[in-house]
mmCIF file of C-alpha atoms in Angstrom:
data_model
loop_
_atom_site.group_PDB
_atom_site.id
_atom_site.type_symbol
_atom_site.label_atom_id
_atom_site.label_comp_id
_atom_site.label_asym_id
_atom_site.label_seq_id
_atom_site.Cartn_x
_atom_site.Cartn_y
_atom_site.Cartn_z
ATOM 1 C CA UNK A 1 49.380 3.457 46.010
ATOM 2 C CA UNK A 2 46.841 3.475 48.798
ATOM 3 C CA UNK A 3 47.732 2.148 52.209
ATOM 4 C CA UNK A 4 46.627 -1.420 52.802
ATOM 5 C CA UNK A 5 46.524 -1.830 56.554
ATOM 6 C CA UNK A 6 50.112 -1.344 57.640
ATOM 7 C CA UNK A 7 51.517 -1.597 54.116
ATOM 8 C CA UNK A 8 52.732 1.638 52.552
ATOM 9 C CA UNK A 9 53.868 2.221 48.987
ATOM 10 C CA UNK A 10 54.315 5.558 47.270
ATOM 11 C CA UNK A 11 56.180 7.422 44.533
ATOM 12 C CA UNK A 12 58.734 10.123 45.288
ATOM 13 C CA UNK A 13 59.467 12.969 42.893
ATOM 14 C CA UNK A 14 62.952 13.423 41.471
ATOM 15 C CA UNK A 15 64.879 16.674 42.083
ATOM 16 C CA UNK A 16 65.005 18.945 39.021
ATOM 17 C CA UNK A 17 68.730 18.301 38.566
ATOM 18 C CA UNK A 18 68.062 14.590 37.948
ATOM 19 C CA UNK A 19 64.807 14.748 35.957
ATOM 20 C CA UNK A 20 66.656 13.706 32.782
ATOM 21 C CA UNK A 21 68.130 10.714 34.616
ATOM 22 C CA UNK A 22 65.405 9.190 36.807
ATOM 23 C CA UNK A 23 61.639 9.110 36.232
ATOM 24 C CA UNK A 24 60.840 8.688 39.936
ATOM 25 C CA UNK A 25 61.700 6.805 43.093
ATOM 26 C CA UNK A 26 59.400 4.345 44.800
ATOM 27 C CA UNK A 27 59.392 3.327 48.448
ATOM 28 C CA UNK A 28 57.406 0.521 50.057
ATOM 29 C CA UNK A 29 57.343 -1.112 53.464
ATOM 30 C CA UNK A 30 55.295 -3.957 54.857
ATOM 31 C CA UNK A 31 54.709 -3.666 58.586
ATOM 32 C CA UNK A 32 51.789 -6.087 58.553
ATOM 33 C CA UNK A 33 52.014 -9.697 59.640
ATOM 34 C CA UNK A 34 51.351 -11.056 56.147
ATOM 35 C CA UNK A 35 53.167 -11.201 52.836
ATOM 36 C CA UNK A 36 51.809 -8.858 50.160
ATOM 37 C CA UNK A 37 52.106 -9.540 46.423
ATOM 38 C CA UNK A 38 51.705 -7.035 43.602
ATOM 39 C CA UNK A 39 52.271 -7.045 39.861
ATOM 40 C CA UNK A 40 55.110 -5.019 38.413
ATOM 41 C CA UNK A 41 53.855 -3.737 35.059
ATOM 42 C CA UNK A 42 56.319 -3.680 32.121
ATOM 43 C CA UNK A 43 57.810 -0.226 31.729
ATOM 44 C CA UNK A 44 60.879 -0.710 29.509
ATOM 45 C CA UNK A 45 62.845 0.987 32.273
ATOM 46 C CA UNK A 46 65.832 -0.407 34.129
ATOM 47 C CA UNK A 47 65.595 -0.334 37.913
ATOM 48 C CA UNK A 48 67.923 -0.446 40.862
ATOM 49 C CA UNK A 49 66.376 -1.765 44.076
ATOM 50 C CA UNK A 50 67.757 -1.384 47.594
ATOM 51 C CA UNK A 51 66.406 -3.787 50.198
ATOM 52 C CA UNK A 52 66.507 -2.661 53.839
ATOM 53 C CA UNK A 53 64.342 -5.346 55.432
ATOM 54 C CA UNK A 54 63.406 -8.973 54.938
ATOM 55 C CA UNK A 55 64.152 -10.390 51.493
ATOM 56 C CA UNK A 56 61.821 -9.337 48.660
ATOM 57 C CA UNK A 57 61.153 -11.955 45.975
ATOM 58 C CA UNK A 58 60.270 -11.598 42.300
ATOM 59 C CA UNK A 59 58.539 -14.140 40.053
ATOM 60 C CA UNK A 60 58.701 -13.849 36.269
ATOM 61 C CA UNK A 61 56.434 -15.153 33.520
ATOM 62 C CA UNK A 62 58.189 -18.534 33.603
ATOM 63 C CA UNK A 63 57.502 -18.774 37.373
ATOM 64 C CA UNK A 64 61.198 -18.484 38.181
ATOM 65 C CA UNK A 65 61.554 -16.972 41.641
ATOM 66 C CA UNK A 66 64.349 -14.547 42.477
ATOM 67 C CA UNK A 67 65.077 -13.581 46.067
ATOM 68 C CA UNK A 68 67.080 -10.379 46.145
ATOM 69 C CA UNK A 69 69.878 -9.518 48.540
ATOM 70 C CA UNK A 70 70.776 -6.013 49.624
ATOM 71 C CA UNK A 71 70.714 -4.532 46.122
ATOM 72 C CA UNK A 72 69.666 -5.598 42.619
ATOM 73 C CA UNK A 73 69.340 -4.165 39.129
ATOM 74 C CA UNK A 74 66.909 -5.478 36.532
ATOM 75 C CA UNK A 75 65.582 -4.433 33.172
ATOM 76 C CA UNK A 76 64.701 -2.990 30.854
ATOM 77 C CA UNK A 77 61.461 -4.482 32.146
ATOM 78 C CA UNK A 78 59.574 -5.820 29.119
ATOM 79 C CA UNK A 79 57.105 -8.224 30.733
ATOM 80 C CA UNK A 80 55.097 -8.274 33.949
ATOM 81 C CA UNK A 81 56.762 -9.538 37.125
ATOM 82 C CA UNK A 82 55.111 -10.355 40.450
ATOM 83 C CA UNK A 83 56.883 -9.166 43.547
ATOM 84 C CA UNK A 84 56.224 -10.258 47.116
ATOM 85 C CA UNK A 85 57.043 -8.242 50.203
ATOM 86 C CA UNK A 86 57.016 -10.426 53.320
ATOM 87 C CA UNK A 87 56.389 -8.938 56.745
ATOM 88 C CA UNK A 88 59.243 -6.609 57.600
ATOM 89 C CA UNK A 89 60.159 -5.830 53.976
ATOM 90 C CA UNK A 90 61.357 -2.336 53.099
ATOM 91 C CA UNK A 91 62.686 -1.322 49.701
ATOM 92 C CA UNK A 92 63.675 1.761 47.731
ATOM 93 C CA UNK A 93 63.417 1.600 43.939
ATOM 94 C CA UNK A 94 65.225 3.867 41.483
ATOM 95 C CA UNK A 95 63.767 3.974 37.963
ATOM 96 C CA UNK A 96 66.254 4.976 35.275
ATOM 97 C CA UNK A 97 65.014 7.099 32.395
ATOM 98 C CA UNK A 98 65.845 6.661 28.701
ATOM 99 C CA UNK A 99 69.620 6.105 28.320
ATOM 100 C CA UNK A 100 70.492 6.974 31.937
ATOM 101 C CA UNK A 101 71.500 3.437 32.900
ATOM 102 C CA UNK A 102 73.892 3.281 29.952
ATOM 103 C CA UNK A 103 75.357 6.650 30.956
ATOM 104 C CA UNK A 104 76.103 5.275 34.426
ATOM 105 C CA UNK A 105 77.232 1.735 33.625
ATOM 106 C CA UNK A 106 78.190 1.695 29.932
ATOM 107 C CA UNK A 107 75.578 -0.921 29.046
ATOM 108 C CA UNK A 108 71.808 -1.083 28.745
ATOM 109 C CA UNK A 109 71.476 -4.719 27.710
ATOM 110 C CA UNK A 110 71.115 -6.841 30.830
ATOM 111 C CA UNK A 111 70.493 -10.525 30.246
ATOM 112 C CA UNK A 112 69.270 -11.056 33.788
ATOM 113 C CA UNK A 113 68.992 -9.471 37.208
ATOM 114 C CA UNK A 114 72.311 -8.888 38.928
ATOM 115 C CA UNK A 115 73.999 -6.954 41.686
ATOM 116 C CA UNK A 116 75.278 -3.539 40.485
ATOM 117 C CA UNK A 117 78.742 -4.351 41.841
ATOM 118 C CA UNK A 118 78.955 -6.954 39.056
ATOM 119 C CA UNK A 119 79.166 -4.061 36.579
ATOM 120 C CA UNK A 120 81.805 -2.152 38.533
ATOM 121 C CA UNK A 121 85.449 -2.717 39.390
ATOM 122 C CA UNK A 122 84.846 -2.686 43.134
ATOM 123 C CA UNK A 123 82.046 -3.193 45.665
ATOM 124 C CA UNK A 124 80.974 0.437 45.788
ATOM 125 C CA UNK A 125 77.250 -0.317 45.800
ATOM 126 C CA UNK A 126 77.572 -2.719 48.701
ATOM 127 C CA UNK A 127 79.338 0.121 50.500
ATOM 128 C CA UNK A 128 76.553 2.507 49.498
ATOM 129 C CA UNK A 129 73.911 0.096 50.818
ATOM 130 C CA UNK A 130 75.693 -0.066 54.177
ATOM 131 C CA UNK A 131 75.782 3.725 54.333
ATOM 132 C CA UNK A 132 72.082 3.963 53.491
ATOM 133 C CA UNK A 133 71.125 1.493 56.239
ATOM 134 C CA UNK A 134 72.586 3.914 58.788
ATOM 135 C CA UNK A 135 70.340 6.786 57.632
ATOM 136 C CA UNK A 136 66.882 6.854 59.214
ATOM 137 C CA UNK A 137 65.244 9.507 57.033
ATOM 138 C CA UNK A 138 64.051 8.382 53.592
ATOM 139 C CA UNK A 139 64.612 11.896 52.244
ATOM 140 C CA UNK A 140 68.223 11.859 53.442
ATOM 141 C CA UNK A 141 68.696 8.333 52.029
ATOM 142 C CA UNK A 142 67.743 9.605 48.569
ATOM 143 C CA UNK A 143 69.923 12.705 48.908
ATOM 144 C CA UNK A 144 72.888 10.536 49.896
ATOM 145 C CA UNK A 145 72.276 8.158 46.989
ATOM 146 C CA UNK A 146 72.118 11.054 44.503
ATOM 147 C CA UNK A 147 75.316 12.568 45.870
ATOM 148 C CA UNK A 148 76.997 9.192 45.518
ATOM 149 C CA UNK A 149 75.907 8.631 41.904
ATOM 150 C CA UNK A 150 76.549 12.142 40.548
ATOM 151 C CA UNK A 151 80.248 11.590 39.575
ATOM 152 C CA UNK A 152 79.436 8.410 37.627
ATOM 153 C CA UNK A 153 77.034 10.031 35.129
ATOM 154 C CA UNK A 154 78.455 10.430 31.613
ATOM 155 C CA UNK A 155 77.234 12.669 28.810
ATOM 156 C CA UNK A 156 74.611 11.603 26.290
ATOM 157 C CA UNK A 157 75.602 10.382 22.827
ATOM 158 C CA UNK A 158 74.428 12.818 20.066
ATOM 159 C CA UNK A 159 72.553 10.061 18.202
ATOM 160 C CA UNK A 160 70.719 9.030 21.381
ATOM 161 C CA UNK A 161 69.893 12.691 21.988
ATOM 162 C CA UNK A 162 68.142 12.807 18.624
ATOM 163 C CA UNK A 163 66.312 9.511 19.207
ATOM 164 C CA UNK A 164 64.924 10.726 22.534
ATOM 165 C CA UNK A 165 64.019 14.146 21.103
ATOM 166 C CA UNK A 166 61.894 12.526 18.379
ATOM 167 C CA UNK A 167 59.983 10.512 20.999
ATOM 168 C CA UNK A 168 56.426 9.499 20.071
ATOM 169 C CA UNK A 169 55.706 12.059 17.384
ATOM 170 C CA UNK A 170 54.772 9.464 14.770
ATOM 171 C CA UNK A 171 58.134 9.634 12.992
ATOM 172 C CA UNK A 172 60.333 6.561 12.878
ATOM 173 C CA UNK A 173 63.433 7.678 14.805
ATOM 174 C CA UNK A 174 65.618 5.148 13.037
ATOM 175 C CA UNK A 175 64.632 6.236 9.523
ATOM 176 C CA UNK A 176 64.648 9.932 10.363
ATOM 177 C CA UNK A 177 68.109 9.888 11.939
ATOM 178 C CA UNK A 178 69.459 7.572 9.245
ATOM 179 C CA UNK A 179 68.501 10.149 6.605
ATOM 180 C CA UNK A 180 69.664 13.102 8.684
ATOM 181 C CA UNK A 181 73.089 11.686 9.613
ATOM 182 C CA UNK A 182 73.735 9.687 6.430
ATOM 183 C CA UNK A 183 73.987 6.464 8.444
ATOM 184 C CA UNK A 184 72.527 3.064 7.700
ATOM 185 C CA UNK A 185 69.294 2.234 9.492
ATOM 186 C CA UNK A 186 71.006 -0.809 10.971
ATOM 187 C CA UNK A 187 73.747 1.276 12.613
ATOM 188 C CA UNK A 188 71.177 3.650 14.119
ATOM 189 C CA UNK A 189 69.102 0.717 15.332
ATOM 190 C CA UNK A 190 72.141 -0.868 16.947
ATOM 191 C CA UNK A 191 73.003 2.402 18.685
ATOM 192 C CA UNK A 192 69.443 2.693 19.973
ATOM 193 C CA UNK A 193 69.463 -0.809 21.396
ATOM 194 C CA UNK A 194 72.938 -0.418 22.855
ATOM 195 C CA UNK A 195 72.039 2.787 24.705
ATOM 196 C CA UNK A 196 68.368 2.200 25.565
ATOM 197 C CA UNK A 197 68.203 -1.590 25.816
ATOM 198 C CA UNK A 198 65.441 -2.135 23.261
ATOM 199 C CA UNK A 199 64.685 -1.619 19.582
ATOM 200 C CA UNK A 200 62.319 0.934 18.080
ATOM 201 C CA UNK A 201 60.082 -1.952 16.976
ATOM 202 C CA UNK A 202 59.853 -3.231 20.556
ATOM 203 C CA UNK A 203 58.987 0.236 21.804
ATOM 204 C CA UNK A 204 56.400 0.735 19.049
ATOM 205 C CA UNK A 205 54.616 -2.483 20.001
ATOM 206 C CA UNK A 206 54.741 -1.610 23.689
ATOM 207 C CA UNK A 207 53.405 1.913 23.087
ATOM 208 C CA UNK A 208 50.455 0.479 21.170
ATOM 209 C CA UNK A 209 49.696 -1.922 24.013
ATOM 210 C CA UNK A 210 49.965 0.864 26.557
ATOM 211 C CA UNK A 211 47.446 2.861 24.561
ATOM 212 C CA UNK A 212 45.096 -0.146 24.665
ATOM 213 C CA UNK A 213 45.490 -0.488 28.449
ATOM 214 C CA UNK A 214 44.710 3.180 28.967
ATOM 215 C CA UNK A 215 41.641 2.950 26.744
ATOM 216 C CA UNK A 216 40.441 -0.139 28.624
ATOM 217 C CA UNK A 217 40.842 1.710 31.918
ATOM 218 C CA UNK A 218 38.761 4.567 30.539
ATOM 219 C CA UNK A 219 36.064 2.267 29.148
ATOM 220 C CA UNK A 220 35.803 0.263 32.380
ATOM 221 C CA UNK A 221 35.417 3.270 34.642
ATOM 222 C CA UNK A 222 32.434 2.194 36.728
ATOM 223 C CA UNK A 223 31.789 -0.987 34.729
ATOM 224 C CA UNK A 224 33.378 -4.297 33.716
ATOM 225 C CA UNK A 225 32.098 -4.156 30.143
ATOM 226 C CA UNK A 226 34.491 -3.497 27.251
ATOM 227 C CA UNK A 227 33.854 -3.349 23.531
ATOM 228 C CA UNK A 228 37.064 -5.073 22.464
ATOM 229 C CA UNK A 229 36.483 -4.306 18.792
ATOM 230 C CA UNK A 230 36.575 -0.615 19.710
ATOM 231 C CA UNK A 231 39.937 -1.145 21.417
ATOM 232 C CA UNK A 232 41.301 -3.076 18.419
ATOM 233 C CA UNK A 233 40.298 -0.325 15.987
ATOM 234 C CA UNK A 234 41.344 2.629 18.146
ATOM 235 C CA UNK A 235 44.786 1.228 18.957
ATOM 236 C CA UNK A 236 45.788 -0.033 15.519
ATOM 237 C CA UNK A 237 45.592 -3.799 16.048
ATOM 238 C CA UNK A 238 44.929 -6.062 13.085
ATOM 239 C CA UNK A 239 42.329 -8.060 14.968
ATOM 240 C CA UNK A 240 41.286 -9.186 18.442
ATOM 241 C CA UNK A 241 43.680 -12.142 18.457
ATOM 242 C CA UNK A 242 46.645 -9.790 18.086
ATOM 243 C CA UNK A 243 45.384 -7.758 21.041
ATOM 244 C CA UNK A 244 44.979 -10.940 23.123
ATOM 245 C CA UNK A 245 48.508 -11.976 22.184
ATOM 246 C CA UNK A 246 49.915 -8.688 23.488
ATOM 247 C CA UNK A 247 48.009 -8.971 26.781
ATOM 248 C CA UNK A 248 49.465 -12.419 27.346
ATOM 249 C CA UNK A 249 52.930 -11.301 26.248
ATOM 250 C CA UNK A 250 53.176 -8.260 28.521
ATOM 251 C CA UNK A 251 50.967 -9.189 31.475
ATOM 252 C CA UNK A 252 50.630 -12.986 31.205
ATOM 253 C CA UNK A 253 46.859 -12.417 31.368
ATOM 254 C CA UNK A 254 44.040 -12.584 28.856
ATOM 255 C CA UNK A 255 42.084 -9.334 28.399
ATOM 256 C CA UNK A 256 39.130 -10.744 30.364
ATOM 257 C CA UNK A 257 41.385 -11.751 33.279
ATOM 258 C CA UNK A 258 42.992 -8.328 33.197
ATOM 259 C CA UNK A 259 39.557 -6.784 33.676
ATOM 260 C CA UNK A 260 38.929 -9.107 36.606
ATOM 261 C CA UNK A 261 42.240 -8.426 38.356
ATOM 262 C CA UNK A 262 42.933 -4.871 37.214
ATOM 263 C CA UNK A 263 42.486 -3.456 40.735
ATOM 264 C CA UNK A 264 45.881 -4.992 41.589
ATOM 265 C CA UNK A 265 47.549 -3.724 38.408
ATOM 266 C CA UNK A 266 48.051 0.027 38.106
ATOM 267 C CA UNK A 267 49.157 1.726 34.905
ATOM 268 C CA UNK A 268 50.047 5.391 34.758
ATOM 269 C CA UNK A 269 49.639 7.568 31.703
ATOM 270 C CA UNK A 270 52.565 8.105 29.343
ATOM 271 C CA UNK A 271 54.514 11.290 29.712
ATOM 272 C CA UNK A 272 54.348 12.686 26.202
ATOM 273 C CA UNK A 273 57.808 14.206 26.579
ATOM 274 C CA UNK A 274 59.426 10.876 27.330
ATOM 275 C CA UNK A 275 58.243 7.608 25.855
ATOM 276 C CA UNK A 276 59.853 5.495 28.583
ATOM 277 C CA UNK A 277 58.719 7.380 31.659
ATOM 278 C CA UNK A 278 55.969 4.985 32.683
ATOM 279 C CA UNK A 279 56.460 4.155 36.355
ATOM 280 C CA UNK A 280 57.728 0.686 37.040
ATOM 281 C CA UNK A 281 56.620 0.211 40.632
ATOM 282 C CA UNK A 282 53.192 1.144 41.949
#
């Protein structure tokens, strides 16, 4: 993200050892005198957010406002959320990849935002936050956080391994693995949702929408004109109304409003090796 006055926001690469676990880190700070609001694009990732400054707030599609404390987890993020950083805000975001959140916490289905200590037997993340506040260097903060989390990571379930390996190659992971392992499709689907936090149908719909967004970005390079029938046909929508429905579902915007406000909504390309590696914060 480009600097906006004295606001800074940027992605941080993950060390090779943790590339299977985290897609990236994101850091932002607002040293201006004004609050700054951005849109958090749905990513189907689960996030952990550490807050080191004034309280950051999040507003969902229903206009419910959440003011976070020192640490919060949320996701998998399936619809757009607005987040506001007041003057003095500073946050570090960790984006979990595929089944990584399940491998740490034993669950991927979060009904709402919550503090990570709520999923543990003690207040270890509150302790971690206190330790991080004493470290000035962002690089050393991340190193300390990774050292802290390393012992908690469990191995990957063999079925989940197969689901992730199939990725976006056009094959239904549920049907393929059901045939391969002699399991019912329902049991494979339940395992997928338990470990990843979403169904293959949800991911298929989201992937189609993401393809539409990327095509729109390409078509609007240097212009505000879009042939929506071209988008419908290229991305596999039944008709324009179905495309409009997805825009409103994921971004709470019509396609025309998305074009108007797209400068404040950034969408990265999909990593073909990992169907859930779209960055969550920009």
